[in-house]
XYZ file of C-alpha atoms in Angstrom:
332
model
C 0.014 0.115 -0.074
C 1.406 3.309 -1.114
C 2.004 6.172 1.514
C -0.988 8.217 2.254
C -0.565 12.081 2.512
C -2.033 13.041 6.022
C -4.893 15.311 6.391
C -7.118 17.057 8.923
C -10.688 18.115 8.064
C -13.233 20.243 10.232
C -16.651 21.506 10.574
C -18.113 24.040 12.521
C -21.856 23.177 12.174
C -24.306 23.181 9.906
C -27.555 25.173 10.068
C -28.990 28.920 9.306
C -25.984 30.604 10.026
C -26.430 34.663 10.255
C -24.423 36.258 7.913
C -22.592 38.188 10.772
C -21.429 34.811 12.043
C -19.827 33.684 8.943
C -16.182 35.372 9.130
C -15.748 33.964 12.977
C -16.808 30.725 11.259
C -14.318 30.606 8.660
C -11.549 32.119 10.818
C -12.242 29.449 13.683
C -12.386 26.423 11.318
C -9.248 27.342 9.270
C -7.291 27.611 12.867
C -8.774 24.167 14.356
C -7.424 22.273 11.258
C -4.046 23.925 11.156
C -3.632 23.214 14.997
C -5.040 19.554 14.114
C -2.393 19.237 11.558
C 0.560 20.573 13.555
C -0.443 18.110 16.509
C -0.476 15.380 13.692
C 2.479 16.138 12.466
C 4.224 16.386 16.110
C 3.071 13.168 17.449
C 1.670 11.378 14.664
C -1.203 10.571 16.442
C -4.946 10.963 14.671
C -6.555 10.769 18.229
C -4.290 13.785 19.103
C -4.822 15.458 15.802
C -8.909 15.311 15.935
C -8.815 16.282 19.653
C -6.815 19.105 19.484
C -8.821 20.799 16.423
C -11.929 20.354 18.255
C -10.575 21.650 21.348
C -9.746 24.668 19.639
C -13.407 25.117 18.491
C -14.493 24.415 21.967
C -12.825 27.699 22.915
C -14.010 29.870 20.451
C -17.532 31.467 21.234
C -18.471 31.231 17.485
C -19.381 27.597 17.686
C -21.502 25.619 19.783
C -19.341 23.447 21.716
C -17.436 24.460 24.863
C -17.477 27.799 25.290
C -20.359 29.120 23.180
C -22.412 26.217 24.006
C -26.145 26.975 23.110
C -28.577 26.682 26.126
C -31.564 24.432 27.793
C -34.967 25.990 28.468
C -33.286 26.579 32.299
C -30.563 28.639 30.664
C -27.616 25.818 31.472
C -24.928 24.453 29.216
C -25.426 20.421 28.748
C -22.686 19.323 26.541
C -21.917 15.994 24.736
C -18.769 14.463 22.900
C -17.584 11.304 21.035
C -14.125 10.457 19.843
C -13.376 6.993 17.878
C -10.103 5.396 16.586
C -11.076 3.809 13.238
C -8.404 0.999 13.220
C -8.499 -0.040 16.900
C -12.292 0.657 17.182
C -11.736 2.021 20.644
C -14.229 4.785 21.329
C -15.259 7.309 24.297
C -18.654 9.181 24.651
C -20.112 11.553 27.168
C -23.216 13.194 27.729
C -24.474 15.891 30.491
C -20.929 17.610 30.735
C -21.225 20.650 32.755
C -18.929 23.534 33.461
C -16.025 21.716 31.882
C -14.132 23.689 28.875
C -13.363 20.561 26.905
C -16.161 17.744 26.594
C -13.823 15.976 23.762
C -10.841 15.462 26.255
C -13.379 13.812 28.789
C -14.520 11.655 25.671
C -11.183 10.763 25.028
C -10.112 9.610 28.791
C -13.298 7.826 29.158
C -11.920 5.759 25.885
C -8.494 5.462 27.415
C -9.253 4.880 31.087
C -12.506 2.795 31.286
C -13.656 -0.337 29.956
C -16.960 1.588 28.697
C -17.666 3.269 25.970
C -20.139 5.940 27.269
C -20.413 7.625 30.341
C -23.149 10.015 31.555
C -24.869 12.351 34.026
C -23.290 12.588 37.569
C -21.226 9.494 36.467
C -19.105 11.561 33.728
C -18.871 14.188 36.305
C -17.658 12.605 38.852
C -15.297 10.277 36.746
C -13.927 13.798 35.215
C -13.483 14.939 38.838
C -11.484 12.210 39.756
C -9.333 12.219 36.529
C -8.390 15.961 37.332
C -10.457 17.951 34.951
C -11.064 21.340 35.988
C -14.684 22.299 37.145
C -15.209 25.506 36.617
C -16.617 27.553 39.411
C -19.114 29.387 40.101
C -21.049 27.645 37.105
C -22.213 29.135 34.264
C -18.901 30.235 33.041
C -19.333 28.697 29.695
C -22.471 30.735 29.118
C -22.025 33.278 26.311
C -23.951 36.552 25.607
C -25.003 35.330 22.066
C -26.204 32.071 23.894
C -28.462 34.120 26.229
C -29.846 36.269 23.526
C -30.590 33.161 21.076
C -32.439 31.409 24.172
C -34.529 34.653 24.731
C -35.555 34.821 21.154
C -36.451 31.192 21.295
C -38.627 31.860 24.087
C -40.296 34.639 22.411
C -40.782 32.318 19.379
C -41.987 29.484 21.432
C -44.731 31.903 22.915
C -45.940 32.535 19.287
C -45.912 29.082 18.263
C -43.388 29.595 15.745
C -40.557 27.227 17.370
C -38.934 26.564 14.575
C -40.547 22.892 13.496
C -42.386 24.074 10.407
C -42.053 21.924 7.373
C -39.337 22.897 5.263
C -39.250 23.885 1.365
C -37.652 20.451 0.867
C -40.615 18.420 1.592
C -40.584 14.548 3.115
C -41.428 11.778 0.965
C -42.281 9.756 3.897
C -45.847 10.368 4.664
C -45.506 9.404 8.216
C -42.768 11.829 9.007
C -43.412 14.099 12.022
C -43.920 17.339 10.818
C -43.169 19.007 14.480
C -39.607 17.778 14.270
C -38.415 19.020 10.818
C -36.609 22.283 11.279
C -34.796 23.768 14.375
C -34.898 27.229 15.412
C -31.953 29.650 14.820
C -28.560 28.650 14.472
C -27.481 25.106 15.462
C -24.472 22.648 14.945
C -21.779 20.771 16.377
C -17.833 20.714 15.642
C -16.129 17.560 14.468
C -12.946 16.842 13.126
C -11.479 13.813 10.846
C -7.662 12.987 10.430
C -5.861 10.272 8.526
C -2.284 9.566 8.892
C 0.145 8.342 6.230
C -0.397 4.768 7.402
C -4.096 5.227 6.757
C -5.349 5.324 10.437
C -8.206 7.329 10.799
C -9.817 9.074 13.764
C -12.765 11.161 14.159
C -13.938 13.575 17.444
C -17.642 15.493 17.381
C -18.498 17.763 20.297
C -21.538 20.004 20.909
C -23.801 21.767 23.107
C -26.870 20.731 21.399
C -29.460 22.719 20.383
C -31.202 26.219 21.873
C -34.159 25.286 23.806
C -33.629 21.966 24.367
C -35.230 20.231 27.379
C -32.766 19.394 30.081
C -31.533 15.815 29.453
C -31.888 15.712 25.847
C -29.215 13.942 24.034
C -28.668 14.388 20.352
C -26.742 12.733 17.611
C -23.130 13.943 18.633
C -22.505 11.223 21.323
C -23.893 8.102 19.517
C -21.476 5.796 17.784
C -23.051 5.829 14.003
C -24.959 8.922 14.145
C -22.426 11.545 15.115
C -19.284 9.830 14.792
C -17.960 6.922 13.286
C -14.480 5.670 12.407
C -13.404 2.423 10.494
C -10.141 2.773 9.048
C -11.009 -0.031 6.548
C -13.449 2.312 4.981
C -13.678 5.893 6.197
C -13.998 8.082 9.353
C -17.352 10.472 9.632
C -18.413 13.464 11.888
C -21.900 14.782 11.297
C -24.047 17.954 12.050
C -27.233 19.370 11.994
C -30.602 18.200 13.324
C -29.808 15.503 15.806
C -33.042 13.986 16.101
C -33.085 13.251 12.118
C -29.218 12.210 11.992
C -29.994 9.406 15.298
C -32.793 7.963 12.850
C -30.694 8.033 9.750
C -27.473 6.742 11.381
C -25.863 9.046 9.027
C -22.094 8.559 9.874
C -22.471 4.769 9.508
C -24.583 5.003 6.414
C -21.775 6.834 5.006
C -19.301 4.166 5.903
C -21.588 1.447 4.909
C -22.126 3.241 1.231
C -18.138 3.453 0.630
C -18.061 -0.523 1.771
C -20.975 -1.898 -0.482
C -21.376 0.524 -3.323
C -18.901 1.835 -5.949
C -19.450 5.393 -4.962
C -16.822 7.721 -4.544
C -16.656 9.516 -1.377
C -18.067 12.834 -2.414
C -20.816 10.919 -4.137
C -21.853 8.576 -0.947
C -21.825 11.661 1.322
C -24.181 13.750 -0.761
C -26.305 11.025 -1.286
C -26.569 9.920 2.438
C -27.488 13.503 3.504
C -29.685 13.947 0.662
C -31.455 10.719 1.307
C -32.017 11.449 4.955
C -33.487 14.923 3.868
C -35.409 13.379 1.461
C -37.229 11.018 3.901
C -37.342 12.634 7.143
C -37.038 16.450 6.209
C -34.368 17.319 8.779
C -31.094 18.598 7.575
C -27.718 18.077 8.169
C -24.116 17.915 6.812
C -21.247 15.318 7.253
C -17.367 15.576 6.773
C -15.493 12.211 5.363
C -12.204 11.088 4.948
C -11.944 7.757 3.134
C -9.393 4.849 3.467
C -7.370 6.568 0.463
C -7.155 9.689 1.887
C -9.984 11.307 -0.156
C -12.118 14.048 1.207
C -16.229 13.849 1.315
C -17.973 17.447 2.162
C -21.789 17.490 1.862
C -24.501 19.211 3.534
C -28.518 19.901 2.937
C -28.436 22.821 5.613
C -28.265 26.068 4.303
C -24.546 26.484 5.439
C -21.811 24.300 6.969
C -18.395 25.737 7.737
C -15.549 23.454 6.898
C -11.915 23.483 6.355
C -9.153 21.032 5.773
C -5.322 21.199 5.696
C -3.497 18.489 2.928
C 0.301 19.262 2.822
C 0.796 23.265 2.779
C -2.443 23.747 1.179
C -5.790 24.520 3.234
C -9.328 24.662 1.673
C -12.557 25.887 3.220
C -15.678 27.077 2.680
C -19.288 27.730 4.114
C -21.889 28.139 1.421
C -23.204 25.565 -1.015
C -20.466 24.969 -3.963
C -17.568 27.138 -1.642
C -14.135 26.174 -2.122
C -11.226 28.233 -1.603
C -7.770 26.946 -1.338
C -4.722 28.698 -0.028
C -0.761 27.778 0.412
C -0.029 28.276 4.057
C 3.025 30.503 4.445
C 5.798 29.010 6.819
């Protein structure tokens, strides 16, 4: 097998992203992929690369993860994350993480320090304390002004009966599709990263604050293997973003990997087909980033926008609207 050119590919969430938020999203995904790629060069470890890329976005209030996470109906941050190595098939997942800056690092610690795939609630918080993670005090330090404003707008829309659960223009082929679960209010999204090294090892990491106005205790697709995150180095690694309830039903990440296993589609075609099939059938929109076993990249979304970027060698590519593709040479 010939040596593969390493790649780090990231996304910063899919959804109805306001134009004023676009520059921050683009800056953030470009920085994340550069930091992830640098870490991959330093350690040669794809898990290090995807964790570093996601940690960068968890620090950036332009993203719905870590600092900048959206709020529950009660005004709190409840985060979740997952990470997976496609060669060993080891994984770590967590939900209901509170007042910790980097849920993705908690997920990785679950993978490396327990015999489990998934910890949540009081259990994951106690585990994090025992592992030495800083629990921010007083609580609420991850709440941003933008998140507070978004929740207030959500509450006003809810009073008017407009909380974004209206049939989209795409329409559903499934006559049984639940029209109350079709479109989320306001900006949504997740952050994620996929990396491949020169030997074909693939890793994926995904992190989120969920959706504005979610009920306390809600779990989305992000921490669920096969939905928000999936890696199998024999085929591909996938991180998804968008309407979590829909992604969960479609098991979108796993669907893309299986299309690559059982069809002749290239990675871009498989990614596009899976996202479109999900939205056609279930209405909700989403996006996915994928790297296949050959080091080819797939990027697709049925949402209005999805910020993404990847670095390969000294080139970085990025975009946010449908059809966007800008490539730049990275200066030393």
